[in-house]
PDB file of C-alpha atoms in Angstrom:
ATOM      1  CA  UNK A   1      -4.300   1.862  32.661  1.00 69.00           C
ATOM      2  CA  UNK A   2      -1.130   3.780  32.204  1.00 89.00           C
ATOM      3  CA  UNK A   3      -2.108   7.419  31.523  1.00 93.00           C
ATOM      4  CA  UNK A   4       0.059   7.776  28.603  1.00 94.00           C
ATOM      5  CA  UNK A   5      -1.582   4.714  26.784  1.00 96.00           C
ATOM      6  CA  UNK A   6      -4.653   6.173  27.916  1.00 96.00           C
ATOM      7  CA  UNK A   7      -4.065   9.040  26.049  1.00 97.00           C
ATOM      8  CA  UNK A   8      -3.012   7.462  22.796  1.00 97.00           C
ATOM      9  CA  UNK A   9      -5.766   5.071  22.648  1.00 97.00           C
ATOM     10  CA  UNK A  10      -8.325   8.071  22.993  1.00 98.00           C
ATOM     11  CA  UNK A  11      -6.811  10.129  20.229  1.00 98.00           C
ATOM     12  CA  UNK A  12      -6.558   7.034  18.164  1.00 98.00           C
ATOM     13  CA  UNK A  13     -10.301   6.225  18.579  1.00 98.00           C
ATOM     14  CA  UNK A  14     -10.661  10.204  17.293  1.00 98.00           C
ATOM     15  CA  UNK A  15      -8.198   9.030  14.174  1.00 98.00           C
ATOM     16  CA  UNK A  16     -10.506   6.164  13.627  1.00 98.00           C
ATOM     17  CA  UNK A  17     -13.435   7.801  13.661  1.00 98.00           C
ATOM     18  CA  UNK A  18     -12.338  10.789  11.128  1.00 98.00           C
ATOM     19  CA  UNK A  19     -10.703   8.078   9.461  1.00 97.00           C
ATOM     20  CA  UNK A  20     -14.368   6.276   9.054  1.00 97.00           C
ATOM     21  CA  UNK A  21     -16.096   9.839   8.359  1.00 97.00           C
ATOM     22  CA  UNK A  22     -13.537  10.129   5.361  1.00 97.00           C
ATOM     23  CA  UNK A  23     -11.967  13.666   6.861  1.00 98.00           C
ATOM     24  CA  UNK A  24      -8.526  12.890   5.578  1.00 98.00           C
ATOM     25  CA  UNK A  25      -6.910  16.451   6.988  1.00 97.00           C
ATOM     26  CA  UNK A  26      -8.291  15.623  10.775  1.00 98.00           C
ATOM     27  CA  UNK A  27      -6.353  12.178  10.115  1.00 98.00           C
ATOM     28  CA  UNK A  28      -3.355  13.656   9.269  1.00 97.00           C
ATOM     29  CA  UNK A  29      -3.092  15.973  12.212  1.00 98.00           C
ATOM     30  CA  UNK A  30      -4.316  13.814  14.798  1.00 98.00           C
ATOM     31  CA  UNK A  31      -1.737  10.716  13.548  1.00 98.00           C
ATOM     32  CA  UNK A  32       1.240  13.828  13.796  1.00 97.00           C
ATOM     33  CA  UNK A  33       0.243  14.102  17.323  1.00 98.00           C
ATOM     34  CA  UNK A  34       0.143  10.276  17.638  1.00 98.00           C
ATOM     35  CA  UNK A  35       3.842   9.619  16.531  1.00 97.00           C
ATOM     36  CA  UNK A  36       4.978  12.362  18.990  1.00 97.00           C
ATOM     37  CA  UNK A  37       3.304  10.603  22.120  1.00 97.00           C
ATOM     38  CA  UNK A  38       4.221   7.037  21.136  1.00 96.00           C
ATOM     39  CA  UNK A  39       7.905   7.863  21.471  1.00 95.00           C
ATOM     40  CA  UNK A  40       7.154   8.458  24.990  1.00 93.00           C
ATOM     41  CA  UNK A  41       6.995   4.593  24.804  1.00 94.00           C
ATOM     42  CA  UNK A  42      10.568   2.992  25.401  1.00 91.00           C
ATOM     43  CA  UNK A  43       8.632  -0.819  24.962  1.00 92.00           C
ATOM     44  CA  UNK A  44       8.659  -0.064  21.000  1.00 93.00           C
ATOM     45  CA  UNK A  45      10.773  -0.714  18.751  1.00 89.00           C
ATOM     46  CA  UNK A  46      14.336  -0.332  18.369  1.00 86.00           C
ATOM     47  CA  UNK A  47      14.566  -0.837  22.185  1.00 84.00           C
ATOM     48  CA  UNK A  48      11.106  -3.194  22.997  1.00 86.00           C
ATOM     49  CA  UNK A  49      11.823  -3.108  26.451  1.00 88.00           C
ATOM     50  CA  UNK A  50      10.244  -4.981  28.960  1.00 88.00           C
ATOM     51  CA  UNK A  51       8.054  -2.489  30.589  1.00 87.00           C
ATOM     52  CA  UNK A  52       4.555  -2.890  32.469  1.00 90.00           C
ATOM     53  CA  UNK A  53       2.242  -1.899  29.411  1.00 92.00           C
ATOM     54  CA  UNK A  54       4.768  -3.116  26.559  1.00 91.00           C
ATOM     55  CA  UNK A  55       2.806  -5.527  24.892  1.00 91.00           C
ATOM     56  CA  UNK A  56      -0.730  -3.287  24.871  1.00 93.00           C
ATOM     57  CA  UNK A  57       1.744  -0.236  24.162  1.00 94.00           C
ATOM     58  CA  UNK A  58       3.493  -2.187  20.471  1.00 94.00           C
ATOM     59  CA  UNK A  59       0.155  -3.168  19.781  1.00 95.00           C
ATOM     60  CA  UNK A  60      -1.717   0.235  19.659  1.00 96.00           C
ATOM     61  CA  UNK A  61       1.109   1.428  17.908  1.00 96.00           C
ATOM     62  CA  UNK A  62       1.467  -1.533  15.472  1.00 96.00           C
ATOM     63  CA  UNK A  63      -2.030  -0.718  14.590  1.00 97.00           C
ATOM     64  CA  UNK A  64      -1.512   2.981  14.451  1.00 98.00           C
ATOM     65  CA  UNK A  65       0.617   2.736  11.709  1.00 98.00           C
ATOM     66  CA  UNK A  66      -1.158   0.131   9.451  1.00 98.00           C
ATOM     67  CA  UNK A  67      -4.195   3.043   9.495  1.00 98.00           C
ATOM     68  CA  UNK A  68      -1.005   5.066   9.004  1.00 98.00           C
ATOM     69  CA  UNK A  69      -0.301   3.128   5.759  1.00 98.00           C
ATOM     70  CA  UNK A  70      -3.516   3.072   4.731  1.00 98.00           C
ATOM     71  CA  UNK A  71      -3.974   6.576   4.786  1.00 98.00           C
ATOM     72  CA  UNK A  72      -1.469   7.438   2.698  1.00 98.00           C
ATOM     73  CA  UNK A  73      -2.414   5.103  -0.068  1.00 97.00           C
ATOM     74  CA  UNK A  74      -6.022   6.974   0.382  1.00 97.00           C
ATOM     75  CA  UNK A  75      -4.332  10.622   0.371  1.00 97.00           C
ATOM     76  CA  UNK A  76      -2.465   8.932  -2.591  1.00 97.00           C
ATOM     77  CA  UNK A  77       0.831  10.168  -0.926  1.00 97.00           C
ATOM     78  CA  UNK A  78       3.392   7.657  -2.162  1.00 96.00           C
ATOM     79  CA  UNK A  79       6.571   9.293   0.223  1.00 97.00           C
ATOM     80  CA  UNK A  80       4.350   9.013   3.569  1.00 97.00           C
ATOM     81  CA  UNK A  81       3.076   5.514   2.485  1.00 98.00           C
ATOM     82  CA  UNK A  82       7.060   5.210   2.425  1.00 98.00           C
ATOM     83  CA  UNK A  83       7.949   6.499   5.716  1.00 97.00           C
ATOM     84  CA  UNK A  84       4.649   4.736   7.231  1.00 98.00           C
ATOM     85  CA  UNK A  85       5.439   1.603   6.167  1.00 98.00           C
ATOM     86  CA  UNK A  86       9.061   1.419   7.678  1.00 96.00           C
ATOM     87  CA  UNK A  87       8.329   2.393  10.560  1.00 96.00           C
ATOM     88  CA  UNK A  88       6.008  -0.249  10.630  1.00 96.00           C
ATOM     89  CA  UNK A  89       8.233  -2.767   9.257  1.00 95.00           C
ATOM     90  CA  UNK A  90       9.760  -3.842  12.565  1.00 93.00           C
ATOM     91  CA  UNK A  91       6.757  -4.751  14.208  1.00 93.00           C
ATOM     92  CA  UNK A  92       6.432  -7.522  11.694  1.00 92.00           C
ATOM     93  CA  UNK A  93       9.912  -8.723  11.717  1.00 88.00           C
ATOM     94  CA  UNK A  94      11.920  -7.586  14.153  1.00 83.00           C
ATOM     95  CA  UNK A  95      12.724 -10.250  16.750  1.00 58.00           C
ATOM     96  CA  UNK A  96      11.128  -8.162  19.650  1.00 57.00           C
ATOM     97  CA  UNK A  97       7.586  -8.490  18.390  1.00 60.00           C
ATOM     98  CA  UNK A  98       7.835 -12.367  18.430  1.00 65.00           C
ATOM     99  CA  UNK A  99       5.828 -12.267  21.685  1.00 73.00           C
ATOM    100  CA  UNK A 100       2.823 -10.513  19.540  1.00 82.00           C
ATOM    101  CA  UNK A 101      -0.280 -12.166  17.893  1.00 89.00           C
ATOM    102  CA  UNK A 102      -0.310 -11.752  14.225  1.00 90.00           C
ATOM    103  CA  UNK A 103      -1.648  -8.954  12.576  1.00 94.00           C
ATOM    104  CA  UNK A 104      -4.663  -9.214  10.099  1.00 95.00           C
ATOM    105  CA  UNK A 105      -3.081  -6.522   8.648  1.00 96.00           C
ATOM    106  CA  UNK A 106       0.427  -7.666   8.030  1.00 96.00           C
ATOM    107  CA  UNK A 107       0.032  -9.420   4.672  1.00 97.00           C
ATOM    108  CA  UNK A 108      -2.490  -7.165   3.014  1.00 97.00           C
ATOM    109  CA  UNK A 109       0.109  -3.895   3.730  1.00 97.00           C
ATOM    110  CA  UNK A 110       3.289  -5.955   2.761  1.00 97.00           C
ATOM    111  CA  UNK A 111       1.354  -7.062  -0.553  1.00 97.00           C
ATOM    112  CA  UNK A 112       0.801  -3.495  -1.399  1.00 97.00           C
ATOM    113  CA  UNK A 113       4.252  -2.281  -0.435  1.00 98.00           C
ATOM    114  CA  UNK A 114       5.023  -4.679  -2.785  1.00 97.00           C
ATOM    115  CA  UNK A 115       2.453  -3.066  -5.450  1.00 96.00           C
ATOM    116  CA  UNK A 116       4.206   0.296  -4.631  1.00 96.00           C
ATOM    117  CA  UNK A 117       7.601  -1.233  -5.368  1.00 96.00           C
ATOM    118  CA  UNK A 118       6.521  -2.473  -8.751  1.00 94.00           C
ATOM    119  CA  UNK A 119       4.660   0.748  -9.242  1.00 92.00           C
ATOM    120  CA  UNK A 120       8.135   2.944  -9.083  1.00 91.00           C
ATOM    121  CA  UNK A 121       9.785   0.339 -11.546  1.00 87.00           C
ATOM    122  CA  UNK A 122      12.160  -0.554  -7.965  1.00 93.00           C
ATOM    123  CA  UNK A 123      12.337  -4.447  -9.231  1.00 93.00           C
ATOM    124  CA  UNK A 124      15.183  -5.050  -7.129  1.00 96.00           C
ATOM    125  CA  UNK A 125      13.545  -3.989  -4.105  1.00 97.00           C
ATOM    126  CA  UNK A 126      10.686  -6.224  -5.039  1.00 97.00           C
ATOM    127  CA  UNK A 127      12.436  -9.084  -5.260  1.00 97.00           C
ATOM    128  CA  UNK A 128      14.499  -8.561  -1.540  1.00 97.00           C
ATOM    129  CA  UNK A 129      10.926  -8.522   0.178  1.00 96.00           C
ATOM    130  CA  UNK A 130       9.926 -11.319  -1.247  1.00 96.00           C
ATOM    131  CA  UNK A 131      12.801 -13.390  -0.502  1.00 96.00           C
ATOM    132  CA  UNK A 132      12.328 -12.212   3.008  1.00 93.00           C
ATOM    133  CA  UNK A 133       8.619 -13.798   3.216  1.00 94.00           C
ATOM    134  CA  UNK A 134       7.694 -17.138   4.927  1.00 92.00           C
ATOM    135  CA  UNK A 135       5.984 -19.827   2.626  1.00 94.00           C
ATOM    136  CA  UNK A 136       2.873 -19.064   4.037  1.00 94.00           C
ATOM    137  CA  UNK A 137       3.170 -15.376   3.278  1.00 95.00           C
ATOM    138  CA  UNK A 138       4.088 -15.948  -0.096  1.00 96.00           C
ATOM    139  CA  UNK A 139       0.675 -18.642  -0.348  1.00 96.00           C
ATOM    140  CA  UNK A 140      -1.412 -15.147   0.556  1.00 97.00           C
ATOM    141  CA  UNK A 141      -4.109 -13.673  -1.812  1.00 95.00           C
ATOM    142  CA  UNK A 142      -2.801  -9.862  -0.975  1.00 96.00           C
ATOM    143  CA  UNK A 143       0.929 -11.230  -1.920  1.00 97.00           C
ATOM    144  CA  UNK A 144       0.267 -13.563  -4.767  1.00 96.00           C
ATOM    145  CA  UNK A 145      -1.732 -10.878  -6.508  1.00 95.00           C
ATOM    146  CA  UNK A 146       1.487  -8.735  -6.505  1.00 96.00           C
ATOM    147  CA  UNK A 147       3.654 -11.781  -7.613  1.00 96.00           C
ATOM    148  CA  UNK A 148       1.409 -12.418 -10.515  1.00 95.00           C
ATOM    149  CA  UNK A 149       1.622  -8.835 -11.519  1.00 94.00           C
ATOM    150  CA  UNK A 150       5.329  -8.379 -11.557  1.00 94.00           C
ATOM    151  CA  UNK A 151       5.556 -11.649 -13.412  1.00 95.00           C
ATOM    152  CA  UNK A 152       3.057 -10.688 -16.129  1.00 93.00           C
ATOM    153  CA  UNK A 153       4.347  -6.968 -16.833  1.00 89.00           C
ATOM    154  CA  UNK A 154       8.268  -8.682 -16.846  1.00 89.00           C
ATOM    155  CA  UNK A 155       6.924 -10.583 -19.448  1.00 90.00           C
ATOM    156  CA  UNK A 156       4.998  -8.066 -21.362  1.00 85.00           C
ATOM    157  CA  UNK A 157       1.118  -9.621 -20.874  1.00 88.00           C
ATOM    158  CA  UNK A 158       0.223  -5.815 -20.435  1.00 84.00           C
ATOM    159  CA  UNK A 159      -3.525  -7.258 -20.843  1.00 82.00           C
ATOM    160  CA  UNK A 160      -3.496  -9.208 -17.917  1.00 88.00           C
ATOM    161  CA  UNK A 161      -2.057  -6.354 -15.908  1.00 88.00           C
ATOM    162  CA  UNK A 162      -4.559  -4.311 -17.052  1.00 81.00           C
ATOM    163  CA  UNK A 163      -7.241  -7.224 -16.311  1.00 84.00           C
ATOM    164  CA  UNK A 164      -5.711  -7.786 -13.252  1.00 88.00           C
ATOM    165  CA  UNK A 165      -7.789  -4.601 -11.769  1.00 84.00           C
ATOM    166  CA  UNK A 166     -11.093  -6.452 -11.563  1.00 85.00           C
ATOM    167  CA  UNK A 167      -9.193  -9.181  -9.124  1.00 88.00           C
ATOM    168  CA  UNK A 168      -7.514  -6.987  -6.423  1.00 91.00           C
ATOM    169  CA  UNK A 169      -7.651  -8.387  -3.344  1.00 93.00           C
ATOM    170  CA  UNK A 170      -8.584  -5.633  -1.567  1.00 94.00           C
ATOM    171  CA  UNK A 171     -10.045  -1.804  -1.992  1.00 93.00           C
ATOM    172  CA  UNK A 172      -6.904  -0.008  -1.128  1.00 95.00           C
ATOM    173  CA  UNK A 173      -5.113  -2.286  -3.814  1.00 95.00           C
ATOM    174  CA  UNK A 174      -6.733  -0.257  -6.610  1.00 93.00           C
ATOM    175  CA  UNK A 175      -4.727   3.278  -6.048  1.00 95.00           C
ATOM    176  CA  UNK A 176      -1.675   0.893  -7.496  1.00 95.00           C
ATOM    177  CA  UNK A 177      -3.122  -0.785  -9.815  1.00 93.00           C
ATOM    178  CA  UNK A 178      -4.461   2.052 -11.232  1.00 91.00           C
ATOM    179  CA  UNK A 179      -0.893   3.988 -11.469  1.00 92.00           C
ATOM    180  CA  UNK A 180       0.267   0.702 -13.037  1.00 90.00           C
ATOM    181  CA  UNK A 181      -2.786   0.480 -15.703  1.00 87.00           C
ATOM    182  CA  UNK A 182      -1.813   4.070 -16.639  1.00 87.00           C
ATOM    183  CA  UNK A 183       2.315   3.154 -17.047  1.00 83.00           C
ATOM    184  CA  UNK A 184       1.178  -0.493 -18.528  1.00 85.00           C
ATOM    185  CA  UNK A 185      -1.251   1.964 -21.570  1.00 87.00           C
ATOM    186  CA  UNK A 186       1.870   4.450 -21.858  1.00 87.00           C
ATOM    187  CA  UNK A 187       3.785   1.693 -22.733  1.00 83.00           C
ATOM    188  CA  UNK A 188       1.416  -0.160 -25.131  1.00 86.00           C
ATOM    189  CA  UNK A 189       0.558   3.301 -26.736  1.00 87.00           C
ATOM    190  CA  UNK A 190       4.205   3.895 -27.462  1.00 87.00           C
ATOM    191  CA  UNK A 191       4.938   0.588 -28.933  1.00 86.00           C
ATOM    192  CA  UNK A 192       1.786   1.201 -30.925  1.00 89.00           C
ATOM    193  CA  UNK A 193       2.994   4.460 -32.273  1.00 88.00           C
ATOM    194  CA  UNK A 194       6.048   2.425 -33.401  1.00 91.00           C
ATOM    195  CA  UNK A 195       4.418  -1.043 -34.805  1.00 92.00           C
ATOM    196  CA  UNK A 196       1.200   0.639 -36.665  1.00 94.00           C
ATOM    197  CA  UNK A 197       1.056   3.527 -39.365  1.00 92.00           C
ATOM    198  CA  UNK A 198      -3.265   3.675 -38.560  1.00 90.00           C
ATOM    199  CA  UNK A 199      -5.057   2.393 -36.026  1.00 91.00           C
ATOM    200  CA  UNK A 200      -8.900   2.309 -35.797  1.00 93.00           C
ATOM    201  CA  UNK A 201     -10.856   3.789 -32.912  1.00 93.00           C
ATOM    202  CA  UNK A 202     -12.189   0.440 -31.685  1.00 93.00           C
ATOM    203  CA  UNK A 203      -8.666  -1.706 -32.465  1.00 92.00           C
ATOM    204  CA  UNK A 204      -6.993   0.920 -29.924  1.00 91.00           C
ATOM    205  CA  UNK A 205      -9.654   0.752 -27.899  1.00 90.00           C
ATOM    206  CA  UNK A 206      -9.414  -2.973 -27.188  1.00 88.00           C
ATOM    207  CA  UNK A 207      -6.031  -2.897 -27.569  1.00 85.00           C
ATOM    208  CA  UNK A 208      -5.724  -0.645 -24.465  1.00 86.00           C
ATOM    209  CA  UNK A 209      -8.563  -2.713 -22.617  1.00 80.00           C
ATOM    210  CA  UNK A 210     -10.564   0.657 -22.237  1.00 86.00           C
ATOM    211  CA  UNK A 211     -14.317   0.009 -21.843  1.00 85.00           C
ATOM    212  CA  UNK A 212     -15.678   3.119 -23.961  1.00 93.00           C
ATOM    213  CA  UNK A 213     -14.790   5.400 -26.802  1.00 93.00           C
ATOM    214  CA  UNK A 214     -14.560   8.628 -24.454  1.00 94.00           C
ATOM    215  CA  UNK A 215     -12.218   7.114 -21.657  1.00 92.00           C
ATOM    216  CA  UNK A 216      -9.969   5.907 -24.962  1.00 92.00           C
ATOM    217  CA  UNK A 217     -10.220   9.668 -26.536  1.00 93.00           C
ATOM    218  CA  UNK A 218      -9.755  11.089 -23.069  1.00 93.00           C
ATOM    219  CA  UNK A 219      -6.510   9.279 -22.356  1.00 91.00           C
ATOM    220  CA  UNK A 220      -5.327  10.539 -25.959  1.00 88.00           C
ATOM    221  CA  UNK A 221      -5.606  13.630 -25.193  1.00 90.00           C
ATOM    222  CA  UNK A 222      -3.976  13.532 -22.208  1.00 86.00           C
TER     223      UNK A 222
END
């Protein structure tokens, strides 16, 4: 093997393992080091050229930055998920990566780009990745959880956005959806202030879909 990939692959089997043992700082430093020594690699993208290693090389560094975008939704770092996730982009679309197997990956990070996207009230953005999905993308649980979503708060079912929670897809989905919950309540809460003179304890309670007294008197103190 190439010494260079060699390289790469080792540190990335550090990332993985600090990655595992939850020691977010190690992550971060060894995936700075990572993006310097994969542009060593001319096979990725813009260029993908035809080199002896290219497909191994665009597939450790496909992979390198899902973990990349994964991280950042665990660091709950919204601009790196951002800068992760388009560098990543072009290893799922360009046209150079056609010769790749699909990722696992791919439709579980575009659904929660698209979670981010809703997240930051960017609507139009939301809609432009979805009209550049395939059918069968659009038929996945990771993006037709985010569809659902964007449909129900458009249309002001705050309740099932808030219900929504209990059904996400996947573990990393719940840094979103709990940054939605929280803008979903501010906006219920100040509709409230506006449509009721009193409200009881346990009507704003429900009304907010929290599941105790002290997480309802928490949030109104906050």
């Amino acid at each position: 093997m190439d010494p260079r990939l060699t390289e790469v692959s080792q540190m990335f089997e550090r990332f993985k393992a600090a990655f595992i043992r939850k020691d977010f700082d190690s992550c971060a430093n060894l995936l700075s080091q990572l993006k310097v020594l994969l542009t060593k690699f001319r096979s990725l993208p813009p260029l993908f050229e035809n080199t002896p290693n290219s497909v191994n090389e665009v597939l450790l560094a496909r992979e390198i930055y899902e973990h990349a975008v994964v991280l950042s939704v665990k660091i709950e770092d919204q601009d790196a998920f951002e800068r992760d996730f388009f560098q990543l982009k072009p290893y799922y679309t360009d046209a150079g990566s056609s010769r790749l197997p699909p990722s696992q990956q791919e439709y579980l990070i575009l659904g929660l780009n698209l979670l981010r996207l809703l997240v930051q009230n960017r609507i139009a953005e939301f809609h432009t990745e979805l009209e550049l999905l395939s059918a069968t993308a659009l038929e996945n649980p990771c993006i037709k959880h985010a569809v659902e979503l964007e449909q129900s708060f458009m249309e002001g079912a705050y309740n099932r956005v808030l219900s929504a929670r209990q059904n996400a897809p996947h573990e990393t989905y719940v840094y979103f959806m709990d940054l939605l919950a929280k803008t979903v309540r501010d906006e219920i809460a100040g509709c409230s202030e506006k449509a009721y003179d009193y409200l009881s304890i346990n009507d704003a309670r429900q009304m907010l879909l929290f599941s105790s007294d002290q997480e309802l008197l928490e949030y109104i103190k906050e």
